[in-house]
Short mmCIF file of C-alpha atoms in Angstrom, two decimals:
data_model
loop_
_atom_site.label_atom_id
_atom_site.label_comp_id
_atom_site.label_asym_id
_atom_site.label_seq_id
_atom_site.Cartn_x
_atom_site.Cartn_y
_atom_site.Cartn_z
CA UNK A 291 28.43 4.00 -14.62
CA UNK A 292 26.55 6.51 -12.52
CA UNK A 293 22.84 6.79 -13.15
CA UNK A 294 22.92 10.51 -13.87
CA UNK A 295 20.48 10.60 -16.77
CA UNK A 296 20.58 13.62 -19.06
CA UNK A 297 17.58 15.82 -19.63
CA UNK A 298 15.19 14.47 -22.23
CA UNK A 299 16.04 15.58 -25.75
CA UNK A 300 14.72 14.70 -29.16
CA UNK A 301 16.17 11.58 -30.79
CA UNK A 302 19.12 12.07 -33.13
CA UNK A 303 17.42 13.55 -36.21
CA UNK A 304 19.70 11.93 -38.76
CA UNK A 305 19.85 8.53 -36.97
CA UNK A 306 23.64 8.67 -36.89
CA UNK A 307 25.44 5.32 -36.90
CA UNK A 308 27.81 4.57 -34.01
CA UNK A 309 30.19 1.62 -33.45
CA UNK A 310 31.10 0.75 -29.83
CA UNK A 311 34.27 -1.30 -29.33
CA UNK A 312 35.01 -2.62 -25.83
CA UNK A 313 36.22 -6.03 -24.67
CA UNK A 314 34.05 -5.68 -21.52
CA UNK A 315 30.61 -6.96 -22.57
CA UNK A 316 28.70 -5.22 -19.77
CA UNK A 317 30.30 -1.83 -20.54
CA UNK A 318 29.59 -1.93 -24.27
CA UNK A 319 26.02 -3.13 -23.68
CA UNK A 320 25.34 -0.22 -21.31
CA UNK A 321 26.77 2.29 -23.79
CA UNK A 322 24.82 0.73 -26.66
CA UNK A 323 21.54 0.85 -24.73
CA UNK A 324 22.04 4.43 -23.55
CA UNK A 325 22.80 5.68 -27.07
CA UNK A 326 19.99 3.70 -28.69
CA UNK A 327 17.64 5.29 -26.16
CA UNK A 328 18.70 8.66 -27.58
CA UNK A 329 17.80 7.64 -31.14
CA UNK A 330 21.23 6.60 -32.47
CA UNK A 331 21.80 3.43 -34.50
CA UNK A 332 24.44 1.50 -32.58
CA UNK A 333 26.50 -1.61 -33.33
CA UNK A 334 28.88 -3.13 -30.77
CA UNK A 335 31.80 -5.57 -30.78
CA UNK A 336 34.54 -6.75 -28.42
CA UNK A 337 37.78 -6.44 -30.39
CA UNK A 338 39.67 -4.33 -32.91
CA UNK A 339 39.57 -7.20 -35.41
CA UNK A 340 35.76 -7.35 -35.29
CA UNK A 341 35.60 -3.56 -35.54
CA UNK A 342 37.72 -3.52 -38.69
CA UNK A 343 35.40 -6.07 -40.33
CA UNK A 344 32.31 -4.02 -39.42
CA UNK A 345 33.92 -0.78 -40.66
CA UNK A 346 34.75 -2.43 -43.99
CA UNK A 347 31.13 -3.46 -44.48
CA UNK A 348 29.17 -0.52 -43.03
CA UNK A 349 29.75 3.27 -42.88
CA UNK A 350 29.74 4.69 -39.35
CA UNK A 351 29.67 8.29 -38.23
CA UNK A 352 31.41 7.68 -34.91
CA UNK A 353 33.58 4.93 -33.40
CA UNK A 354 33.73 4.74 -29.59
CA UNK A 355 36.59 2.49 -28.56
CA UNK A 356 38.19 1.35 -25.34
CA UNK A 357 41.90 2.14 -25.14
CA UNK A 358 43.19 -1.10 -23.63
CA UNK A 359 42.05 -4.35 -25.24
CA UNK A 360 43.67 -7.77 -25.83
CA UNK A 361 45.75 -8.38 -28.99
CA UNK A 362 45.22 -4.89 -30.56
CA UNK A 363 44.77 -1.58 -28.71
CA UNK A 364 42.29 1.17 -29.34
CA UNK A 365 45.11 3.37 -30.66
CA UNK A 366 45.61 0.96 -33.55
CA UNK A 367 41.93 1.31 -34.39
CA UNK A 368 42.27 5.11 -34.18
CA UNK A 369 45.16 5.02 -36.67
CA UNK A 370 43.15 2.88 -39.09
CA UNK A 371 40.08 5.13 -38.92
CA UNK A 372 42.14 8.29 -39.36
CA UNK A 373 43.93 6.84 -42.39
CA UNK A 374 41.13 4.95 -44.15
CA UNK A 375 37.95 6.71 -42.95
CA UNK A 376 38.62 10.46 -42.67
CA UNK A 377 34.90 11.28 -42.46
CA UNK A 378 34.41 9.06 -39.39
CA UNK A 379 34.89 10.55 -35.92
CA UNK A 380 36.44 8.57 -33.08
CA UNK A 381 36.28 8.78 -29.29
CA UNK A 382 38.53 6.94 -26.82
CA UNK A 383 37.12 5.63 -23.52
CA UNK A 384 39.35 4.16 -20.86
CA UNK A 385 39.45 3.12 -17.24
CA UNK A 386 43.15 4.01 -17.03
CA UNK A 387 43.22 7.76 -17.61
CA UNK A 388 46.57 9.51 -17.70
CA UNK A 389 47.75 12.75 -19.20
CA UNK A 390 50.25 10.79 -21.28
CA UNK A 391 47.47 8.54 -22.58
CA UNK A 392 45.28 11.50 -23.49
CA UNK A 393 48.14 13.25 -25.29
CA UNK A 394 49.02 10.07 -27.20
CA UNK A 395 45.38 9.54 -28.18
CA UNK A 396 45.06 13.12 -29.43
CA UNK A 397 48.33 12.84 -31.37
CA UNK A 398 47.08 9.63 -32.99
CA UNK A 399 43.89 11.34 -34.14
CA UNK A 400 41.31 10.87 -31.38
CA UNK A 401 40.20 14.37 -30.46
CA UNK A 402 37.68 13.02 -27.95
CA UNK A 403 38.69 11.21 -24.77
CA UNK A 404 36.30 10.07 -22.01
CA UNK A 405 37.57 8.58 -18.74
CA UNK A 406 35.65 5.83 -16.95
CA UNK A 407 33.54 5.96 -14.92
CA UNK A 408 31.40 8.51 -16.77
CA UNK A 409 27.74 9.28 -16.40
CA UNK A 410 25.11 8.80 -19.06
CA UNK A 411 24.82 12.57 -19.27
CA UNK A 412 28.55 12.93 -19.99
CA UNK A 413 28.40 10.19 -22.62
CA UNK A 414 25.38 11.59 -24.41
CA UNK A 415 26.65 15.18 -24.31
CA UNK A 416 30.03 14.10 -25.71
CA UNK A 417 28.45 12.04 -28.49
CA UNK A 418 25.97 14.77 -29.43
CA UNK A 419 28.81 17.34 -29.57
CA UNK A 420 30.83 15.05 -31.85
CA UNK A 421 27.87 14.38 -34.16
CA UNK A 422 27.11 18.12 -34.31
CA UNK A 423 30.73 18.84 -35.25
CA UNK A 424 30.61 16.16 -37.94
CA UNK A 425 27.37 17.62 -39.31
CA UNK A 426 28.99 21.08 -39.49
CA UNK A 427 31.94 19.68 -41.40
CA UNK A 428 29.73 17.79 -43.86
CA UNK A 429 27.52 20.80 -44.54
CA UNK A 430 30.52 23.05 -45.12
CA UNK A 431 32.34 20.55 -47.37
CA UNK A 432 29.51 18.92 -49.28
CA UNK A 433 29.43 18.67 -53.07
CA UNK A 434 28.46 21.64 -55.23
CA UNK A 435 25.88 23.60 -53.27
CA UNK A 436 22.49 23.55 -54.95
CA UNK A 437 20.53 26.77 -54.70
CA UNK A 438 17.45 26.53 -52.54
CA UNK A 439 14.01 27.82 -53.39
CA UNK A 440 14.05 30.80 -55.78
CA UNK A 441 17.83 30.52 -56.18
CA UNK A 442 18.40 31.46 -52.51
CA UNK A 443 20.40 29.12 -50.27
CA UNK A 444 18.64 28.31 -47.02
CA UNK A 445 17.14 25.24 -45.37
CA UNK A 446 16.35 26.71 -41.94
CA UNK A 447 12.78 27.22 -40.78
CA UNK A 448 13.12 31.06 -40.77
CA UNK A 449 14.10 30.93 -44.45
CA UNK A 450 11.34 28.44 -45.25
CA UNK A 451 8.89 31.06 -43.94
CA UNK A 452 10.49 33.62 -46.24
CA UNK A 453 10.14 31.25 -49.22
CA UNK A 454 6.44 30.75 -48.44
CA UNK A 455 5.90 34.53 -48.34
CA UNK A 456 7.75 34.91 -51.65
CA UNK A 457 5.40 32.39 -53.25
CA UNK A 458 2.35 34.21 -51.92
CA UNK A 459 3.62 37.65 -52.90
CA UNK A 460 4.61 36.45 -56.37
CA UNK A 461 1.03 35.60 -57.17
CA UNK A 462 -0.25 39.11 -56.44
CA UNK A 463 0.38 42.67 -57.62
CA UNK A 464 0.45 44.09 -54.08
CA UNK A 465 3.31 46.26 -52.89
CA UNK A 466 5.84 44.46 -50.69
CA UNK A 467 8.08 45.74 -47.91
CA UNK A 468 11.17 43.62 -47.17
CA UNK A 469 12.69 44.33 -43.76
CA UNK A 470 16.07 43.09 -42.56
CA UNK A 471 19.54 44.01 -41.42
CA UNK A 472 22.17 45.05 -43.94
CA UNK A 473 23.61 42.09 -45.82
CA UNK A 474 20.65 39.72 -45.36
CA UNK A 475 19.82 39.54 -49.08
CA UNK A 476 16.87 41.88 -49.49
CA UNK A 477 17.47 42.42 -53.22
CA UNK A 478 17.69 38.65 -53.77
CA UNK A 479 14.24 38.30 -52.21
CA UNK A 480 12.89 41.19 -54.31
CA UNK A 481 14.15 39.53 -57.49
CA UNK A 482 12.67 36.21 -56.39
CA UNK A 483 9.25 37.85 -55.97
CA UNK A 484 9.54 39.44 -59.40
CA UNK A 485 10.46 36.18 -61.15
CA UNK A 486 7.79 34.24 -59.24
CA UNK A 487 5.03 36.46 -60.67
CA UNK A 488 3.39 37.24 -63.99
CA UNK A 489 5.77 40.18 -64.60
CA UNK A 490 8.86 37.93 -64.80
CA UNK A 491 9.32 38.70 -68.52
CA UNK A 492 9.35 42.48 -67.92
CA UNK A 493 12.19 44.61 -66.46
CA UNK A 494 13.35 44.49 -62.84
CA UNK A 495 14.79 47.91 -61.97
CA UNK A 496 16.73 48.32 -58.73
CA UNK A 497 17.16 51.78 -57.18
CA UNK A 498 19.14 52.69 -54.05
CA UNK A 499 17.29 55.61 -52.51
CA UNK A 500 20.42 56.89 -50.76
CA UNK A 501 22.32 57.17 -54.05
CA UNK A 502 20.08 59.81 -55.65
CA UNK A 503 21.20 63.42 -55.07
CA UNK A 504 18.42 65.62 -53.71
CA UNK A 505 18.42 67.94 -56.77
CA UNK A 506 18.06 65.00 -59.18
CA UNK A 507 15.25 63.09 -57.44
CA UNK A 508 12.49 63.98 -59.92
CA UNK A 509 14.69 63.54 -62.96
CA UNK A 510 16.01 60.15 -61.81
CA UNK A 511 12.61 58.77 -60.77
CA UNK A 512 10.36 60.25 -63.43
CA UNK A 513 12.66 61.38 -66.26
CA UNK A 514 12.89 64.73 -68.03
CA UNK A 515 12.33 66.23 -71.45
CA UNK A 516 14.96 67.87 -73.59
CA UNK A 517 15.78 71.39 -72.39
CA UNK A 518 14.06 70.95 -69.02
CA UNK A 519 17.19 72.27 -67.28
CA UNK A 520 20.77 73.13 -68.05
CA UNK A 521 22.48 70.01 -69.29
CA UNK A 522 19.27 68.26 -70.40
CA UNK A 523 20.44 67.90 -73.98
CA UNK A 524 18.05 65.01 -74.65
CA UNK A 525 14.88 63.56 -73.17
CA UNK A 526 15.42 60.76 -70.63
CA UNK A 527 13.22 58.09 -69.12
CA UNK A 528 13.18 57.79 -65.33
CA UNK A 529 13.20 54.63 -63.23
CA UNK A 530 9.37 54.42 -63.13
CA UNK A 531 9.19 54.29 -66.92
CA UNK A 532 12.16 51.92 -67.20
CA UNK A 533 10.30 49.46 -64.97
CA UNK A 534 7.09 49.74 -67.02
CA UNK A 535 5.17 46.45 -66.96
CA UNK A 536 7.71 45.04 -64.51
CA UNK A 537 9.00 45.67 -60.99
CA UNK A 538 10.56 48.75 -59.42
CA UNK A 539 12.66 47.89 -56.37
CA UNK A 540 13.37 50.80 -54.02
CA UNK A 541 16.16 49.77 -51.66
CA UNK A 542 16.85 51.62 -48.39
CA UNK A 543 13.47 53.34 -48.53
CA UNK A 544 13.94 54.34 -44.88
CA UNK A 545 16.72 56.72 -45.96
CA UNK A 546 14.57 58.54 -48.54
CA UNK A 547 14.42 62.29 -47.98
CA UNK A 548 11.10 64.01 -47.14
CA UNK A 549 10.98 65.42 -50.69
CA UNK A 550 11.51 62.00 -52.21
CA UNK A 551 8.87 60.45 -49.94
CA UNK A 552 6.29 63.02 -51.04
CA UNK A 553 7.00 62.45 -54.73
CA UNK A 554 6.88 58.67 -54.31
CA UNK A 555 3.57 58.81 -52.46
CA UNK A 556 1.97 60.87 -55.21
CA UNK A 557 3.23 58.55 -57.96
CA UNK A 558 2.03 55.44 -56.10
CA UNK A 559 -1.40 56.90 -55.37
CA UNK A 560 -2.09 58.34 -58.81
CA UNK A 561 -0.14 55.72 -60.83
CA UNK A 562 1.04 58.61 -62.99
CA UNK A 563 4.22 60.65 -63.16
CA UNK A 564 5.21 64.01 -64.56
CA UNK A 565 8.55 64.31 -66.33
CA UNK A 566 10.64 67.31 -65.39
CA UNK A 567 9.83 70.10 -67.82
CA UNK A 568 6.49 68.58 -68.92
CA UNK A 569 2.95 69.15 -67.67
CA UNK A 570 1.61 66.06 -69.40
CA UNK A 571 0.95 63.13 -67.05
CA UNK A 572 2.39 59.75 -68.02
CA UNK A 573 0.60 56.65 -66.78
CA UNK A 574 2.89 53.92 -65.35
CA UNK A 575 2.22 50.26 -64.67
CA UNK A 576 4.70 48.86 -62.17
CA UNK A 577 4.91 46.38 -59.30
CA UNK A 578 6.55 48.19 -56.36
CA UNK A 579 8.82 46.42 -53.87
CA UNK A 580 10.63 48.35 -51.14
CA UNK A 581 13.29 47.32 -48.65
CA UNK A 582 14.74 48.81 -45.49
CA UNK A 583 17.10 48.04 -42.63
CA UNK A 584 15.45 50.73 -40.50
CA UNK A 585 12.56 50.53 -38.04
CA UNK A 586 10.00 52.52 -40.07
CA UNK A 587 7.35 52.80 -37.31
CA UNK A 588 10.03 54.31 -35.07
CA UNK A 589 10.97 56.76 -37.84
CA UNK A 590 7.29 57.67 -38.16
CA UNK A 591 7.12 58.43 -34.42
CA UNK A 592 10.16 60.70 -34.82
CA UNK A 593 8.60 62.49 -37.79
CA UNK A 594 11.22 61.17 -40.23
CA UNK A 595 9.00 58.95 -42.35
CA UNK A 596 5.51 59.55 -43.73
CA UNK A 597 2.87 57.33 -42.17
CA UNK A 598 0.68 57.45 -45.30
CA UNK A 599 3.60 56.26 -47.45
CA UNK A 600 4.35 53.47 -44.97
CA UNK A 601 0.86 52.02 -45.33
CA UNK A 602 1.07 52.29 -49.12
CA UNK A 603 4.28 50.26 -49.35
CA UNK A 604 3.57 47.78 -46.54
CA UNK A 605 0.72 45.70 -47.97
CA UNK A 606 2.79 42.50 -47.71
CA UNK A 607 5.58 42.50 -45.13
CA UNK A 608 8.52 40.06 -45.43
CA UNK A 609 10.94 40.14 -42.48
CA UNK A 610 14.35 38.60 -43.27
CA UNK A 611 16.14 36.77 -40.44
CA UNK A 612 19.73 37.75 -39.64
CA UNK A 613 22.36 35.10 -40.37
CA UNK A 614 22.88 34.37 -36.66
CA UNK A 615 19.26 33.11 -36.47
CA UNK A 616 19.50 30.80 -39.49
CA UNK A 617 21.28 27.85 -37.87
CA UNK A 618 23.04 25.53 -40.29
CA UNK A 619 22.33 27.82 -43.25
CA UNK A 620 25.65 29.43 -42.37
CA UNK A 621 27.48 26.17 -43.17
CA UNK A 622 25.58 25.73 -46.44
CA UNK A 623 26.63 29.25 -47.39
CA UNK A 624 30.25 28.58 -46.42
CA UNK A 625 30.23 25.58 -48.75
CA UNK A 626 28.61 27.59 -51.55
CA UNK A 627 31.08 30.49 -51.35
CA UNK A 628 34.06 28.19 -50.80
CA UNK A 629 33.23 26.25 -53.97
CA UNK A 630 32.46 29.40 -55.99
CA UNK A 631 35.72 31.17 -55.23
CA UNK A 632 37.67 27.93 -55.62
CA UNK A 633 36.25 27.64 -59.15
CA UNK A 634 37.18 31.26 -59.84
CA UNK A 635 40.78 30.43 -58.96
CA UNK A 636 40.72 27.26 -61.03
CA UNK A 637 41.90 25.09 -58.14
CA UNK A 638 40.32 22.90 -55.43
CA UNK A 639 38.94 25.06 -52.63
CA UNK A 640 40.64 24.62 -49.24
CA UNK A 641 38.73 22.89 -46.47
CA UNK A 642 37.84 24.46 -43.13
CA UNK A 643 39.04 22.84 -39.91
CA UNK A 644 36.43 21.81 -37.33
CA UNK A 645 37.56 24.54 -34.93
CA UNK A 646 37.35 27.14 -37.71
CA UNK A 647 33.79 26.06 -38.50
CA UNK A 648 32.88 26.17 -34.81
CA UNK A 649 34.13 29.74 -34.55
CA UNK A 650 32.27 30.78 -37.69
CA UNK A 651 29.08 29.23 -36.29
CA UNK A 652 29.53 31.01 -32.94
CA UNK A 653 30.21 34.47 -34.42
CA UNK A 654 27.50 37.16 -34.32
CA UNK A 655 27.80 38.25 -38.03
CA UNK A 656 26.74 41.90 -37.84
CA UNK A 657 27.24 42.13 -41.62
CA UNK A 658 25.24 38.95 -42.22
CA UNK A 659 25.59 37.01 -45.50
CA UNK A 660 27.54 39.81 -47.19
CA UNK A 661 30.14 39.72 -44.39
CA UNK A 662 30.35 35.92 -44.56
CA UNK A 663 30.84 35.96 -48.33
CA UNK A 664 33.59 38.56 -48.11
CA UNK A 665 35.37 36.58 -45.41
CA UNK A 666 35.18 33.24 -47.25
CA UNK A 667 36.37 34.89 -50.46
CA UNK A 668 39.37 36.39 -48.66
CA UNK A 669 40.22 33.11 -46.89
CA UNK A 670 40.06 31.11 -50.14
CA UNK A 671 42.09 33.66 -52.09
CA UNK A 672 44.82 33.92 -49.44
CA UNK A 673 44.94 30.26 -48.39
CA UNK A 674 48.45 28.87 -48.51
CA UNK A 675 47.61 25.30 -47.53
CA UNK A 676 44.79 22.84 -48.06
CA UNK A 677 43.01 23.70 -44.82
CA UNK A 678 41.90 26.95 -43.22
CA UNK A 679 42.70 27.08 -39.50
CA UNK A 680 41.52 29.50 -36.77
CA UNK A 681 44.85 31.33 -37.07
CA UNK A 682 43.79 32.34 -40.61
CA UNK A 683 40.70 34.12 -39.29
CA UNK A 684 40.54 37.86 -38.54
CA UNK A 685 41.10 38.96 -34.94
CA UNK A 686 37.36 39.24 -34.23
CA UNK A 687 37.03 35.48 -34.69
CA UNK A 688 40.26 34.60 -32.83
CA UNK A 689 39.53 35.34 -29.17
CA UNK A 690 42.75 35.36 -27.19
CA UNK A 691 43.30 34.07 -23.65
CA UNK A 692 44.12 37.56 -22.38
CA UNK A 693 42.67 37.95 -18.89
CA UNK A 694 42.16 41.14 -16.90
CA UNK A 695 44.99 41.75 -14.45
CA UNK A 696 43.44 42.41 -11.07
CA UNK A 697 45.29 42.01 -7.81
CA UNK A 698 42.26 42.15 -5.52
CA UNK A 699 41.02 38.63 -6.34
CA UNK A 700 41.84 35.24 -4.89
CA UNK A 701 43.97 32.62 -6.61
CA UNK A 702 40.86 30.43 -6.97
CA UNK A 703 39.04 33.21 -8.85
CA UNK A 704 41.96 33.68 -11.23
CA UNK A 705 42.13 29.91 -11.78
CA UNK A 706 38.39 29.81 -12.54
CA UNK A 707 38.75 32.60 -15.12
CA UNK A 708 41.68 30.86 -16.76
CA UNK A 709 39.85 27.53 -16.98
CA UNK A 710 36.83 29.24 -18.54
CA UNK A 711 39.06 30.98 -21.11
CA UNK A 712 40.84 27.75 -22.03
CA UNK A 713 37.52 25.92 -22.42
CA UNK A 714 36.18 28.72 -24.64
CA UNK A 715 39.31 28.62 -26.80
CA UNK A 716 38.83 24.90 -27.58
CA UNK A 717 35.08 24.93 -28.09
CA UNK A 718 34.36 23.45 -24.62
CA UNK A 719 36.28 20.28 -25.51
CA UNK A 720 37.20 19.09 -22.00
CA UNK A 721 39.80 16.59 -23.21
CA UNK A 722 41.77 19.23 -25.09
CA UNK A 723 41.30 21.74 -22.26
CA UNK A 724 42.65 19.22 -19.71
CA UNK A 725 45.68 18.57 -21.90
CA UNK A 726 46.41 22.33 -22.16
CA UNK A 727 45.96 22.75 -18.40
CA UNK A 728 48.22 19.78 -17.66
CA UNK A 729 45.61 17.88 -15.65
CA UNK A 730 43.46 14.84 -16.33
CA UNK A 731 39.80 15.08 -17.29
CA UNK A 732 38.57 13.91 -13.87
CA UNK A 733 40.54 16.68 -12.13
CA UNK A 734 39.09 19.21 -14.57
CA UNK A 735 35.59 17.89 -13.89
CA UNK A 736 36.17 18.22 -10.13
CA UNK A 737 37.38 21.81 -10.55
CA UNK A 738 34.38 22.70 -12.70
CA UNK A 739 32.08 21.18 -10.10
CA UNK A 740 33.66 23.20 -7.29
CA UNK A 741 33.36 26.38 -9.35
CA UNK A 742 29.73 25.70 -10.19
#
């Protein structure tokens, strides 16, 4: 094997277990050493019979097997793994690569096919891609998803920072500003702060600032007395009084009108309100939490938001990461929503294919967690089979192979575009791309090298 060593990376974090099966002792020893150097736990044997005994005694995440071996072939091992060990991945390696062999291996259940000779870089990259795919599948199809800290699902470092800020904010009475894109869960964080503090036994009142008509701002926020205006047939408490002793959550504070901002600033500063129709001040005791998906400093520069109000509400700032920056949290959330809506239907929730999970993980998610939840709910409700495939996804997550038709480019340029599109459609799986293109993996590798 060529000595093309891959760039240094961290060892496999979960110490994944790999079984190497090859009747050539030198080949399996080289593979074992190279993978152990990358932090994997590797066992090796020289026959299918030995492999079956090891698989019966020890769980493995990945089996790497030669295709041609004495007595029993690698395809027989593939069939056994696919039938008896559905959570174990398998990769074929062979020194006799043919398109027919690759197609047969894929049909049998080996999605991964590596032709000898291959470099250490190619081996490690292929193994790491397989282990990453397996990790995605396990996260998205684990048992019942346990809520994370404060009832919010998230294990990523960005969310761990959020949890630490929630803990700190919960122990104070300071006002909090939660900033994040739409759908990131700002109200969940606000509730977590409320229930992490001393006011947890008092009311939590949520108000959407965009939902209050301009002519009802004072009445909605501060209440009114009977007869204060036409239609005021009885006295009414406003949101500030309703939240007395507890927390008032003002969502979308960046959309508050100038009149509303002025009234809020006065109430926050004086800690008193005046009901509509009354001159008597009413003292209020609330914890104020605000949220916005807008850039408030930019609105201040444009004269659309009061700077003095901004500093009043922004004592503790909690920025929420968008879903696309939360890594594997997406898969935890897929599992959570999949199980929830499966329970609602009273039937086992369908699974997600590996390619479906890859496309979900690669998507930008402009609507964040809310968009993901809506999509998973729709997929579970409309699922006709036991597995959700990429064809079940909306068009935005099913990129087609449509290529621009231009007649001023060379054949080589069109070929390069087509190869890139095919690779993108199969998640950069070179074995599957080669099979679609009708060439072997080595030819594909040569073409990719020529195209840079």
